PDB file of C-alpha atoms (C1' of nucleotides) in Angstrom:
ATOM      1  CA  UNK A 808      55.125 -60.495  10.950  1.00 39.00           C
ATOM      2  CA  UNK A 809      54.808 -62.629   7.867  1.00 39.00           C
ATOM      3  CA  UNK A 810      54.335 -62.299   4.130  1.00 42.00           C
ATOM      4  CA  UNK A 811      50.602 -61.761   4.266  1.00 44.00           C
ATOM      5  CA  UNK A 812      50.423 -59.231   7.057  1.00 48.00           C
ATOM      6  CA  UNK A 813      53.507 -57.204   6.268  1.00 49.00           C
ATOM      7  CA  UNK A 814      57.199 -57.356   6.973  1.00 57.00           C
ATOM      8  CA  UNK A 815      60.135 -55.668   5.332  1.00 65.00           C
ATOM      9  CA  UNK A 816      60.278 -54.017   1.940  1.00 77.00           C
ATOM     10  CA  UNK A 817      57.856 -51.504   0.435  1.00 79.00           C
ATOM     11  CA  UNK A 818      54.996 -53.981   0.103  1.00 78.00           C
ATOM     12  CA  UNK A 819      55.288 -55.061   3.707  1.00 86.00           C
ATOM     13  CA  UNK A 820      55.634 -51.538   5.015  1.00 92.00           C
ATOM     14  CA  UNK A 821      52.576 -50.397   3.119  1.00 96.00           C
ATOM     15  CA  UNK A 822      50.608 -53.439   4.181  1.00 94.00           C
ATOM     16  CA  UNK A 823      51.346 -52.716   7.833  1.00 96.00           C
ATOM     17  CA  UNK A 824      50.483 -49.074   7.360  1.00 97.00           C
ATOM     18  CA  UNK A 825      47.219 -50.022   5.651  1.00 97.00           C
ATOM     19  CA  UNK A 826      46.239 -52.348   8.495  1.00 96.00           C
ATOM     20  CA  UNK A 827      46.686 -49.485  10.946  1.00 97.00           C
ATOM     21  CA  UNK A 828      45.373 -46.535   8.949  1.00 97.00           C
ATOM     22  CA  UNK A 829      43.138 -47.810   6.134  1.00 97.00           C
ATOM     23  CA  UNK A 830      39.621 -46.411   6.218  1.00 97.00           C
ATOM     24  CA  UNK A 831      36.622 -48.616   6.834  1.00 97.00           C
ATOM     25  CA  UNK A 832      34.860 -47.847   3.557  1.00 98.00           C
ATOM     26  CA  UNK A 833      31.637 -49.771   2.997  1.00 98.00           C
ATOM     27  CA  UNK A 834      32.591 -51.157  -0.414  1.00 98.00           C
ATOM     28  CA  UNK A 835      35.722 -52.634   1.175  1.00 97.00           C
ATOM     29  CA  UNK A 836      33.859 -54.655   3.751  1.00 97.00           C
ATOM     30  CA  UNK A 837      33.926 -58.427   3.459  1.00 95.00           C
ATOM     31  CA  UNK A 838      30.870 -59.685   1.658  1.00 95.00           C
ATOM     32  CA  UNK A 839      30.382 -56.682  -0.599  1.00 98.00           C
ATOM     33  CA  UNK A 840      29.529 -58.218  -3.966  1.00 98.00           C
ATOM     34  CA  UNK A 841      31.134 -57.407  -7.302  1.00 98.00           C
ATOM     35  CA  UNK A 842      28.157 -55.406  -8.532  1.00 98.00           C
ATOM     36  CA  UNK A 843      28.343 -53.021  -5.587  1.00 98.00           C
ATOM     37  CA  UNK A 844      32.089 -52.753  -5.982  1.00 98.00           C
ATOM     38  CA  UNK A 845      31.561 -51.907  -9.638  1.00 98.00           C
ATOM     39  CA  UNK A 846      29.127 -49.179  -8.592  1.00 98.00           C
ATOM     40  CA  UNK A 847      31.645 -47.708  -6.187  1.00 98.00           C
ATOM     41  CA  UNK A 848      34.454 -47.730  -8.735  1.00 98.00           C
ATOM     42  CA  UNK A 849      32.420 -45.906 -11.367  1.00 98.00           C
ATOM     43  CA  UNK A 850      31.204 -43.347  -8.850  1.00 98.00           C
ATOM     44  CA  UNK A 851      34.747 -42.779  -7.642  1.00 98.00           C
ATOM     45  CA  UNK A 852      35.996 -41.867 -11.114  1.00 98.00           C
ATOM     46  CA  UNK A 853      37.164 -38.297 -10.607  1.00 97.00           C
ATOM     47  CA  UNK A 854      34.957 -37.940  -7.547  1.00 97.00           C
ATOM     48  CA  UNK A 855      36.211 -37.836  -3.941  1.00 96.00           C
ATOM     49  CA  UNK A 856      35.241 -40.580  -1.483  1.00 96.00           C
ATOM     50  CA  UNK A 857      33.353 -38.217   0.818  1.00 96.00           C
ATOM     51  CA  UNK A 858      30.893 -37.274  -1.900  1.00 97.00           C
ATOM     52  CA  UNK A 859      30.376 -40.838  -3.097  1.00 98.00           C
ATOM     53  CA  UNK A 860      29.598 -42.393   0.285  1.00 98.00           C
ATOM     54  CA  UNK A 861      25.979 -41.286   0.803  1.00 97.00           C
ATOM     55  CA  UNK A 862      25.010 -41.868  -2.827  1.00 98.00           C
ATOM     56  CA  UNK A 863      26.558 -45.320  -2.925  1.00 98.00           C
ATOM     57  CA  UNK A 864      24.621 -46.334   0.183  1.00 98.00           C
ATOM     58  CA  UNK A 865      21.344 -45.470  -1.499  1.00 98.00           C
ATOM     59  CA  UNK A 866      22.264 -47.171  -4.774  1.00 98.00           C
ATOM     60  CA  UNK A 867      23.428 -50.349  -3.073  1.00 98.00           C
ATOM     61  CA  UNK A 868      20.088 -50.546  -1.282  1.00 98.00           C
ATOM     62  CA  UNK A 869      17.864 -49.602  -4.188  1.00 98.00           C
ATOM     63  CA  UNK A 870      19.483 -51.651  -6.960  1.00 98.00           C
ATOM     64  CA  UNK A 871      20.920 -54.821  -5.374  1.00 98.00           C
ATOM     65  CA  UNK A 872      21.514 -56.498  -8.757  1.00 98.00           C
ATOM     66  CA  UNK A 873      22.205 -55.292 -12.315  1.00 98.00           C
ATOM     67  CA  UNK A 874      18.728 -56.380 -13.441  1.00 98.00           C
ATOM     68  CA  UNK A 875      17.182 -54.124 -10.786  1.00 98.00           C
ATOM     69  CA  UNK A 876      18.913 -51.097 -12.225  1.00 98.00           C
ATOM     70  CA  UNK A 877      18.232 -52.235 -15.773  1.00 98.00           C
ATOM     71  CA  UNK A 878      14.499 -52.189 -15.107  1.00 98.00           C
ATOM     72  CA  UNK A 879      14.647 -48.597 -13.897  1.00 98.00           C
ATOM     73  CA  UNK A 880      14.559 -45.735 -16.382  1.00 98.00           C
ATOM     74  CA  UNK A 881      17.696 -43.801 -17.237  1.00 98.00           C
ATOM     75  CA  UNK A 882      15.958 -40.786 -15.705  1.00 98.00           C
ATOM     76  CA  UNK A 883      15.585 -42.518 -12.357  1.00 98.00           C
ATOM     77  CA  UNK A 884      19.253 -43.448 -12.415  1.00 98.00           C
ATOM     78  CA  UNK A 885      20.193 -39.862 -13.237  1.00 98.00           C
ATOM     79  CA  UNK A 886      18.101 -38.619 -10.319  1.00 98.00           C
ATOM     80  CA  UNK A 887      19.833 -40.957  -7.899  1.00 98.00           C
ATOM     81  CA  UNK A 888      23.154 -39.873  -9.366  1.00 98.00           C
ATOM     82  CA  UNK A 889      22.398 -36.423  -8.056  1.00 98.00           C
ATOM     83  CA  UNK A 890      25.223 -33.939  -8.340  1.00 98.00           C
ATOM     84  CA  UNK A 891      28.119 -36.374  -8.432  1.00 98.00           C
ATOM     85  CA  UNK A 892      29.184 -34.853 -11.724  1.00 98.00           C
ATOM     86  CA  UNK A 893      29.904 -36.326 -15.155  1.00 98.00           C
ATOM     87  CA  UNK A 894      26.310 -37.621 -15.434  1.00 98.00           C
ATOM     88  CA  UNK A 895      27.206 -39.607 -18.533  1.00 98.00           C
ATOM     89  CA  UNK A 896      28.753 -42.035 -16.065  1.00 98.00           C
ATOM     90  CA  UNK A 897      25.258 -42.737 -14.746  1.00 98.00           C
ATOM     91  CA  UNK A 898      23.997 -43.284 -18.267  1.00 98.00           C
ATOM     92  CA  UNK A 899      26.783 -45.747 -19.040  1.00 98.00           C
ATOM     93  CA  UNK A 900      26.162 -47.499 -15.743  1.00 98.00           C
ATOM     94  CA  UNK A 901      22.522 -47.959 -16.672  1.00 98.00           C
ATOM     95  CA  UNK A 902      23.560 -49.347 -20.037  1.00 98.00           C
ATOM     96  CA  UNK A 903      26.149 -51.550 -18.357  1.00 98.00           C
ATOM     97  CA  UNK A 904      23.500 -52.929 -15.980  1.00 98.00           C
ATOM     98  CA  UNK A 905      21.378 -53.968 -18.953  1.00 98.00           C
ATOM     99  CA  UNK A 906      24.275 -55.788 -20.593  1.00 98.00           C
ATOM    100  CA  UNK A 907      25.148 -57.597 -17.373  1.00 98.00           C
ATOM    101  CA  UNK A 908      21.515 -58.610 -16.840  1.00 98.00           C
ATOM    102  CA  UNK A 909      20.964 -59.826 -20.398  1.00 98.00           C
ATOM    103  CA  UNK A 910      24.346 -61.236 -21.405  1.00 98.00           C
ATOM    104  CA  UNK A 911      26.136 -62.131 -18.179  1.00 98.00           C
ATOM    105  CA  UNK A 912      23.465 -63.873 -16.131  1.00 98.00           C
ATOM    106  CA  UNK A 913      23.009 -60.805 -13.934  1.00 98.00           C
ATOM    107  CA  UNK A 914      26.595 -61.047 -12.679  1.00 98.00           C
ATOM    108  CA  UNK A 915      29.802 -59.050 -13.041  1.00 98.00           C
ATOM    109  CA  UNK A 916      32.530 -60.703 -15.156  1.00 98.00           C
ATOM    110  CA  UNK A 917      35.808 -61.437 -13.408  1.00 98.00           C
ATOM    111  CA  UNK A 918      38.248 -61.170 -16.271  1.00 98.00           C
ATOM    112  CA  UNK A 919      39.766 -57.873 -17.331  1.00 98.00           C
ATOM    113  CA  UNK A 920      39.212 -58.371 -21.062  1.00 98.00           C
ATOM    114  CA  UNK A 921      35.477 -58.842 -20.665  1.00 98.00           C
ATOM    115  CA  UNK A 922      35.197 -55.979 -18.203  1.00 98.00           C
ATOM    116  CA  UNK A 923      36.964 -53.643 -20.602  1.00 98.00           C
ATOM    117  CA  UNK A 924      34.205 -54.133 -23.176  1.00 98.00           C
ATOM    118  CA  UNK A 925      31.554 -52.771 -20.817  1.00 98.00           C
ATOM    119  CA  UNK A 926      30.472 -49.132 -21.164  1.00 98.00           C
ATOM    120  CA  UNK A 927      32.126 -46.826 -18.661  1.00 98.00           C
ATOM    121  CA  UNK A 928      34.674 -49.467 -17.649  1.00 98.00           C
ATOM    122  CA  UNK A 929      38.207 -48.487 -18.654  1.00 98.00           C
ATOM    123  CA  UNK A 930      41.766 -49.494 -17.852  1.00 98.00           C
ATOM    124  CA  UNK A 931      41.547 -48.532 -14.196  1.00 98.00           C
ATOM    125  CA  UNK A 932      38.027 -49.686 -13.343  1.00 98.00           C
ATOM    126  CA  UNK A 933      38.310 -53.060 -15.091  1.00 98.00           C
ATOM    127  CA  UNK A 934      41.400 -53.960 -13.081  1.00 98.00           C
ATOM    128  CA  UNK A 935      40.025 -52.495  -9.873  1.00 98.00           C
ATOM    129  CA  UNK A 936      37.027 -54.828 -10.153  1.00 98.00           C
ATOM    130  CA  UNK A 937      39.197 -57.832 -11.021  1.00 98.00           C
ATOM    131  CA  UNK A 938      41.457 -57.026  -8.073  1.00 98.00           C
ATOM    132  CA  UNK A 939      39.095 -55.881  -5.341  1.00 98.00           C
ATOM    133  CA  UNK A 940      36.029 -57.964  -6.179  1.00 98.00           C
ATOM    134  CA  UNK A 941      37.764 -61.120  -7.402  1.00 98.00           C
ATOM    135  CA  UNK A 942      41.155 -60.947  -5.707  1.00 98.00           C
ATOM    136  CA  UNK A 943      43.172 -61.168  -8.901  1.00 98.00           C
ATOM    137  CA  UNK A 944      46.815 -60.190  -9.210  1.00 98.00           C
ATOM    138  CA  UNK A 945      46.528 -57.373 -11.737  1.00 98.00           C
ATOM    139  CA  UNK A 946      48.054 -53.881 -11.643  1.00 98.00           C
ATOM    140  CA  UNK A 947      45.521 -51.260 -10.523  1.00 98.00           C
ATOM    141  CA  UNK A 948      46.630 -47.777 -11.477  1.00 98.00           C
ATOM    142  CA  UNK A 949      44.718 -44.706 -10.435  1.00 98.00           C
ATOM    143  CA  UNK A 950      46.005 -41.186  -9.833  1.00 97.00           C
ATOM    144  CA  UNK A 951      47.099 -42.104  -6.285  1.00 98.00           C
ATOM    145  CA  UNK A 952      49.150 -45.051  -7.462  1.00 98.00           C
ATOM    146  CA  UNK A 953      50.695 -43.032 -10.267  1.00 98.00           C
ATOM    147  CA  UNK A 954      51.743 -40.348  -7.822  1.00 98.00           C
ATOM    148  CA  UNK A 955      53.185 -42.761  -5.241  1.00 98.00           C
ATOM    149  CA  UNK A 956      55.168 -44.594  -7.922  1.00 98.00           C
ATOM    150  CA  UNK A 957      56.374 -41.344  -9.454  1.00 97.00           C
ATOM    151  CA  UNK A 958      57.751 -40.263  -6.094  1.00 98.00           C
ATOM    152  CA  UNK A 959      59.026 -43.402  -4.411  1.00 97.00           C
ATOM    153  CA  UNK A 960      60.325 -45.160  -7.529  1.00 97.00           C
ATOM    154  CA  UNK A 961      61.131 -42.419 -10.025  1.00 97.00           C
ATOM    155  CA  UNK A 962      61.989 -39.614  -7.640  1.00 97.00           C
ATOM    156  CA  UNK A 963      59.561 -37.159  -9.202  1.00 96.00           C
ATOM    157  CA  UNK A 964      57.086 -35.075  -7.268  1.00 96.00           C
ATOM    158  CA  UNK A 965      54.342 -35.410  -9.853  1.00 96.00           C
ATOM    159  CA  UNK A 966      53.496 -38.279 -12.214  1.00 96.00           C
ATOM    160  CA  UNK A 967      52.824 -35.999 -15.158  1.00 94.00           C
ATOM    161  CA  UNK A 968      50.521 -37.025 -18.000  1.00 93.00           C
ATOM    162  CA  UNK A 969      49.248 -40.628 -17.884  1.00 94.00           C
ATOM    163  CA  UNK A 970      50.520 -43.367 -20.179  1.00 96.00           C
ATOM    164  CA  UNK A 971      48.458 -46.492 -19.633  1.00 96.00           C
ATOM    165  CA  UNK A 972      51.109 -48.825 -21.032  1.00 96.00           C
ATOM    166  CA  UNK A 973      53.967 -47.450 -18.929  1.00 97.00           C
ATOM    167  CA  UNK A 974      51.833 -47.018 -15.829  1.00 97.00           C
ATOM    168  CA  UNK A 975      50.644 -50.633 -15.896  1.00 98.00           C
ATOM    169  CA  UNK A 976      54.172 -51.929 -16.469  1.00 97.00           C
ATOM    170  CA  UNK A 977      55.535 -49.851 -13.598  1.00 97.00           C
ATOM    171  CA  UNK A 978      53.027 -51.212 -11.119  1.00 98.00           C
ATOM    172  CA  UNK A 979      53.143 -54.781 -12.435  1.00 98.00           C
ATOM    173  CA  UNK A 980      56.797 -54.901 -11.366  1.00 97.00           C
ATOM    174  CA  UNK A 981      55.914 -53.933  -7.820  1.00 97.00           C
ATOM    175  CA  UNK A 982      53.140 -56.464  -7.212  1.00 97.00           C
ATOM    176  CA  UNK A 983      53.803 -59.180  -4.612  1.00 97.00           C
ATOM    177  CA  UNK A 984      53.678 -62.742  -5.908  1.00 95.00           C
ATOM    178  CA  UNK A 985      50.406 -64.065  -4.529  1.00 96.00           C
ATOM    179  CA  UNK A 986      46.892 -63.005  -5.542  1.00 97.00           C
ATOM    180  CA  UNK A 987      45.846 -62.037  -2.026  1.00 96.00           C
ATOM    181  CA  UNK A 988      49.026 -60.110  -1.291  1.00 96.00           C
ATOM    182  CA  UNK A 989      48.924 -58.296  -4.621  1.00 97.00           C
ATOM    183  CA  UNK A 990      45.299 -57.353  -4.117  1.00 97.00           C
ATOM    184  CA  UNK A 991      45.972 -56.021  -0.660  1.00 97.00           C
ATOM    185  CA  UNK A 992      49.043 -54.187  -1.882  1.00 97.00           C
ATOM    186  CA  UNK A 993      47.055 -52.284  -4.504  1.00 98.00           C
ATOM    187  CA  UNK A 994      44.474 -51.244  -1.930  1.00 98.00           C
ATOM    188  CA  UNK A 995      47.253 -50.084   0.370  1.00 98.00           C
ATOM    189  CA  UNK A 996      49.023 -48.198  -2.401  1.00 98.00           C
ATOM    190  CA  UNK A 997      45.863 -46.300  -3.304  1.00 98.00           C
ATOM    191  CA  UNK A 998      45.002 -45.549   0.297  1.00 98.00           C
ATOM    192  CA  UNK A 999      48.543 -44.384   0.998  1.00 98.00           C
ATOM    193  CA  UNK A1000      48.339 -41.949  -1.909  1.00 98.00           C
ATOM    194  CA  UNK A1001      44.942 -40.730  -0.773  1.00 97.00           C
ATOM    195  CA  UNK A1002      45.821 -40.180   2.886  1.00 97.00           C
ATOM    196  CA  UNK A1003      49.571 -39.659   3.230  1.00 98.00           C
ATOM    197  CA  UNK A1004      51.424 -39.282  -0.066  1.00 98.00           C
ATOM    198  CA  UNK A1005      48.921 -36.675  -1.208  1.00 98.00           C
ATOM    199  CA  UNK A1006      49.200 -34.352  -4.162  1.00 96.00           C
ATOM    200  CA  UNK A1007      49.167 -31.022  -2.372  1.00 94.00           C
ATOM    201  CA  UNK A1008      50.806 -31.448   1.028  1.00 94.00           C
ATOM    202  CA  UNK A1009      52.286 -34.935   1.433  1.00 97.00           C
ATOM    203  CA  UNK A1010      52.760 -35.969   5.062  1.00 97.00           C
ATOM    204  CA  UNK A1011      56.361 -37.030   4.610  1.00 97.00           C
ATOM    205  CA  UNK A1012      56.911 -36.541   8.336  1.00 96.00           C
ATOM    206  CA  UNK A1013      54.794 -39.598   9.092  1.00 95.00           C
ATOM    207  CA  UNK A1014      55.680 -41.603   5.991  1.00 97.00           C
ATOM    208  CA  UNK A1015      56.015 -45.330   6.769  1.00 96.00           C
ATOM    209  CA  UNK A1016      58.365 -46.043   3.863  1.00 97.00           C
ATOM    210  CA  UNK A1017      62.024 -46.693   4.593  1.00 95.00           C
ATOM    211  CA  UNK A1018      63.036 -45.764   1.082  1.00 95.00           C
ATOM    212  CA  UNK A1019      61.685 -43.067  -1.188  1.00 97.00           C
ATOM    213  CA  UNK A1020      63.584 -41.880  -4.224  1.00 97.00           C
ATOM    214  CA  UNK A1021      61.903 -38.482  -4.143  1.00 97.00           C
ATOM    215  CA  UNK A1022      62.971 -37.937  -0.554  1.00 97.00           C
ATOM    216  CA  UNK A1023      66.471 -39.236  -1.277  1.00 97.00           C
ATOM    217  CA  UNK A1024      66.834 -36.674  -4.036  1.00 97.00           C
ATOM    218  CA  UNK A1025      65.709 -33.846  -1.784  1.00 97.00           C
ATOM    219  CA  UNK A1026      62.125 -33.500  -3.043  1.00 97.00           C
ATOM    220  CA  UNK A1027      62.894 -31.997  -6.458  1.00 96.00           C
ATOM    221  CA  UNK A1028      60.100 -29.848  -7.856  1.00 92.00           C
ATOM    222  CA  UNK A1029      58.026 -31.112 -10.734  1.00 88.00           C
ATOM    223  CA  UNK A1030      59.317 -30.210 -14.139  1.00 83.00           C
ATOM    224  CA  UNK A1031      56.978 -30.930 -16.976  1.00 77.00           C
ATOM    225  CA  UNK A1032      54.031 -29.732 -18.998  1.00 77.00           C
ATOM    226  CA  UNK A1033      51.624 -27.651 -16.968  1.00 78.00           C
ATOM    227  CA  UNK A1034      48.177 -29.098 -16.600  1.00 80.00           C
ATOM    228  CA  UNK A1035      45.675 -26.866 -18.306  1.00 81.00           C
ATOM    229  CA  UNK A1036      42.980 -25.811 -15.890  1.00 85.00           C
ATOM    230  CA  UNK A1037      39.768 -25.198 -17.718  1.00 86.00           C
ATOM    231  CA  UNK A1038      37.232 -22.588 -16.726  1.00 91.00           C
ATOM    232  CA  UNK A1039      33.918 -23.616 -15.279  1.00 93.00           C
ATOM    233  CA  UNK A1040      32.166 -20.447 -14.141  1.00 92.00           C
ATOM    234  CA  UNK A1041      29.989 -19.137 -16.918  1.00 91.00           C
ATOM    235  CA  UNK A1042      30.745 -21.937 -19.362  1.00 93.00           C
ATOM    236  CA  UNK A1043      28.321 -24.129 -21.286  1.00 94.00           C
ATOM    237  CA  UNK A1044      29.522 -26.925 -19.085  1.00 96.00           C
ATOM    238  CA  UNK A1045      28.201 -25.154 -16.023  1.00 95.00           C
ATOM    239  CA  UNK A1046      25.017 -24.341 -17.891  1.00 95.00           C
ATOM    240  CA  UNK A1047      24.444 -28.025 -18.668  1.00 96.00           C
ATOM    241  CA  UNK A1048      24.951 -28.866 -15.017  1.00 96.00           C
ATOM    242  CA  UNK A1049      22.429 -26.282 -13.932  1.00 95.00           C
ATOM    243  CA  UNK A1050      19.895 -27.483 -16.477  1.00 96.00           C
ATOM    244  CA  UNK A1051      20.316 -31.067 -15.302  1.00 97.00           C
ATOM    245  CA  UNK A1052      19.802 -29.913 -11.716  1.00 96.00           C
ATOM    246  CA  UNK A1053      16.541 -28.207 -12.685  1.00 95.00           C
ATOM    247  CA  UNK A1054      15.304 -31.307 -14.516  1.00 96.00           C
ATOM    248  CA  UNK A1055      16.259 -33.605 -11.651  1.00 97.00           C
ATOM    249  CA  UNK A1056      14.257 -31.448  -9.276  1.00 95.00           C
ATOM    250  CA  UNK A1057      11.264 -31.228 -11.594  1.00 94.00           C
ATOM    251  CA  UNK A1058       8.372 -33.670 -11.342  1.00 89.00           C
ATOM    252  CA  UNK A1059       7.807 -33.938 -15.075  1.00 92.00           C
ATOM    253  CA  UNK A1060       8.668 -32.297 -18.400  1.00 96.00           C
ATOM    254  CA  UNK A1061       9.718 -28.645 -18.336  1.00 95.00           C
ATOM    255  CA  UNK A1062       9.120 -26.063 -21.052  1.00 94.00           C
ATOM    256  CA  UNK A1063      12.098 -24.369 -22.671  1.00 92.00           C
ATOM    257  CA  UNK A1064      11.067 -20.985 -21.343  1.00 88.00           C
ATOM    258  CA  UNK A1065      10.969 -22.281 -17.790  1.00 89.00           C
ATOM    259  CA  UNK A1066      14.590 -23.287 -18.252  1.00 87.00           C
ATOM    260  CA  UNK A1067      15.546 -19.659 -18.685  1.00 78.00           C
ATOM    261  CA  UNK A1068      18.415 -19.051 -16.466  1.00 68.00           C
ATOM    262  CA  UNK A1069      18.785 -16.246 -14.016  1.00 56.00           C
ATOM    263  CA  UNK A1070      22.473 -17.085 -13.826  1.00 65.00           C
ATOM    264  CA  UNK A1071      23.148 -16.031 -17.406  1.00 66.00           C
ATOM    265  CA  UNK A1072      19.898 -14.882 -19.031  1.00 72.00           C
ATOM    266  CA  UNK A1073      21.476 -16.087 -22.222  1.00 86.00           C
ATOM    267  CA  UNK A1074      18.961 -18.035 -24.332  1.00 90.00           C
ATOM    268  CA  UNK A1075      21.650 -18.927 -26.853  1.00 91.00           C
ATOM    269  CA  UNK A1076      23.738 -20.608 -24.168  1.00 92.00           C
ATOM    270  CA  UNK A1077      20.669 -22.326 -22.810  1.00 93.00           C
ATOM    271  CA  UNK A1078      19.851 -23.738 -26.229  1.00 94.00           C
ATOM    272  CA  UNK A1079      23.430 -24.801 -26.881  1.00 94.00           C
ATOM    273  CA  UNK A1080      23.449 -26.623 -23.576  1.00 95.00           C
ATOM    274  CA  UNK A1081      20.090 -28.270 -24.264  1.00 96.00           C
ATOM    275  CA  UNK A1082      21.334 -29.408 -27.659  1.00 97.00           C
ATOM    276  CA  UNK A1083      24.382 -31.076 -26.184  1.00 97.00           C
ATOM    277  CA  UNK A1084      22.341 -32.759 -23.470  1.00 97.00           C
ATOM    278  CA  UNK A1085      19.925 -34.107 -26.100  1.00 98.00           C
ATOM    279  CA  UNK A1086      22.781 -35.394 -28.241  1.00 97.00           C
ATOM    280  CA  UNK A1087      24.335 -37.137 -25.257  1.00 97.00           C
ATOM    281  CA  UNK A1088      21.024 -38.735 -24.303  1.00 98.00           C
ATOM    282  CA  UNK A1089      21.009 -37.076 -20.920  1.00 98.00           C
ATOM    283  CA  UNK A1090      17.633 -35.498 -21.623  1.00 98.00           C
ATOM    284  CA  UNK A1091      14.754 -36.057 -24.021  1.00 97.00           C
ATOM    285  CA  UNK A1092      12.206 -33.850 -25.702  1.00 97.00           C
ATOM    286  CA  UNK A1093       8.482 -34.591 -25.520  1.00 96.00           C
ATOM    287  CA  UNK A1094       6.247 -34.414 -28.602  1.00 96.00           C
ATOM    288  CA  UNK A1095       5.071 -31.025 -27.364  1.00 95.00           C
ATOM    289  CA  UNK A1096       8.644 -29.764 -27.196  1.00 95.00           C
ATOM    290  CA  UNK A1097       9.220 -29.878 -23.455  1.00 97.00           C
ATOM    291  CA  UNK A1098      12.328 -31.337 -21.848  1.00 97.00           C
ATOM    292  CA  UNK A1099      12.611 -34.209 -19.380  1.00 97.00           C
ATOM    293  CA  UNK A1100      15.004 -36.792 -18.034  1.00 98.00           C
ATOM    294  CA  UNK A1101      15.106 -39.856 -20.325  1.00 98.00           C
ATOM    295  CA  UNK A1102      12.130 -42.160 -19.883  1.00 95.00           C
ATOM    296  CA  UNK A1103      10.203 -39.777 -17.642  1.00 86.00           C
ATOM    297  CA  UNK A1104       7.405 -38.566 -19.843  1.00 83.00           C
TER     298      UNK A1104
ATOM    299  C1'  DA B1231      48.718 -37.354 -27.222  1.00 62.00           C
ATOM    300  C1'  DA B1232      45.328 -33.882 -26.381  1.00 62.00           C
ATOM    301  C1'  DT B1233      40.438 -32.621 -25.164  1.00 62.00           C
ATOM    302  C1'  DT B1234      36.227 -32.982 -23.204  1.00 62.00           C
ATOM    303  C1'  DC B1235      33.134 -34.657 -19.947  1.00 62.00           C
ATOM    304  C1'  DG B1236      30.708 -31.803 -13.276  1.00 62.00           C
ATOM    305  C1'  DG B1237      30.948 -30.365  -9.135  1.00 62.00           C
ATOM    306  C1'  DG B1238      32.392 -29.305  -4.590  1.00 62.00           C
ATOM    307  C1'  DG B1239      35.699 -28.568  -1.056  1.00 62.00           C
ATOM    308  C1'  DA B1240      40.448 -27.300   0.435  1.00 62.00           C
ATOM    309  C1'  DC B1241      43.752 -23.852   0.069  1.00 62.00           C
TER     310       DC B1241
ATOM    311  C1'  DG C 667      41.047 -17.175  -7.692  1.00 62.00           C
ATOM    312  C1'  DT C 668      43.735 -22.362  -8.269  1.00 62.00           C
ATOM    313  C1'  DC C 669      44.074 -27.160  -7.536  1.00 62.00           C
ATOM    314  C1'  DC C 670      42.458 -31.602  -6.771  1.00 62.00           C
ATOM    315  C1'  DC C 671      39.662 -35.764  -6.978  1.00 62.00           C
ATOM    316  C1'  DA C 672      39.708 -44.621  -7.110  1.00 62.00           C
ATOM    317  C1'  DG C 673      39.029 -41.952 -15.329  1.00 62.00           C
ATOM    318  C1'  DA C 674      36.668 -42.889 -19.763  1.00 62.00           C
ATOM    319  C1'  DA C 675      35.655 -41.847 -24.407  1.00 62.00           C
ATOM    320  C1'  DT C 676      36.550 -39.360 -28.342  1.00 62.00           C
ATOM    321  C1'  DT C 677      39.334 -37.028 -31.607  1.00 62.00           C
TER     322       DT C 677
END
DNA sequence: AATTCGGGGAC
DNA sequence: GTCCCAGAATT
């Protein structure tokens, strides 16, 4: 046991746990380049690993470099995105690929400040790329990390609303000294939150940590603002998703009437949804008034 | 700081 | 039905 493979203290305990229980995810394998890691991080925004896996495999094969994706149409990218959700992510990724190809020599920048200026790359993703693709010692804070820190350090069952400043400071204090150790620690922290210290039913019975403030306090229940759960069934949001699914499946442009929806039979909702999709650039209208994925007519 | 942006699977 | 998921952008 030594500093790099584990040892005592939270970082060591998690590192040992990660060595034994970490999943063999393809974007974690040695040799995976920064561009493919970027792809995985964007896909994983609010989307579970299991759903990302098959799509990532196809993307990594089809668009091996940013310039490859940049030369595809936005519509093609949206098709490959499939039903991962939040399709604007795919649009931003396409835009990001163009910027990387034109302004960054077809490579992914390694510094957080530059990454943060790219479309679709925010506080989490920029640091995840710097950490996992370039081995830098930067705090990487996703929902898993926030939850693990809330419990083990602050003794709360739930992290509550995010505060980027506070969250980054919290995790920065925990990082081991060296780049490699810090990078590994962040991966372990995220994996631990995803597999053991989970939101719904944490497996405290098999927890590898010697000390946990939440456990020490007797697992106090979360007290704080309730998260507002928004409806989906029957909403315009669902309608937009269904329209995108129809257009992804279509070979070419589709007339407005053919987008009539058996699931609502509400032309007003259909047109509202189409309007939003047009505004967001997720679809385009042909001169004859039909609808299509961008660049596919 | 609060809202909005999909979709599917677990419970 | 509710909750959750490697968040970002906008207001």
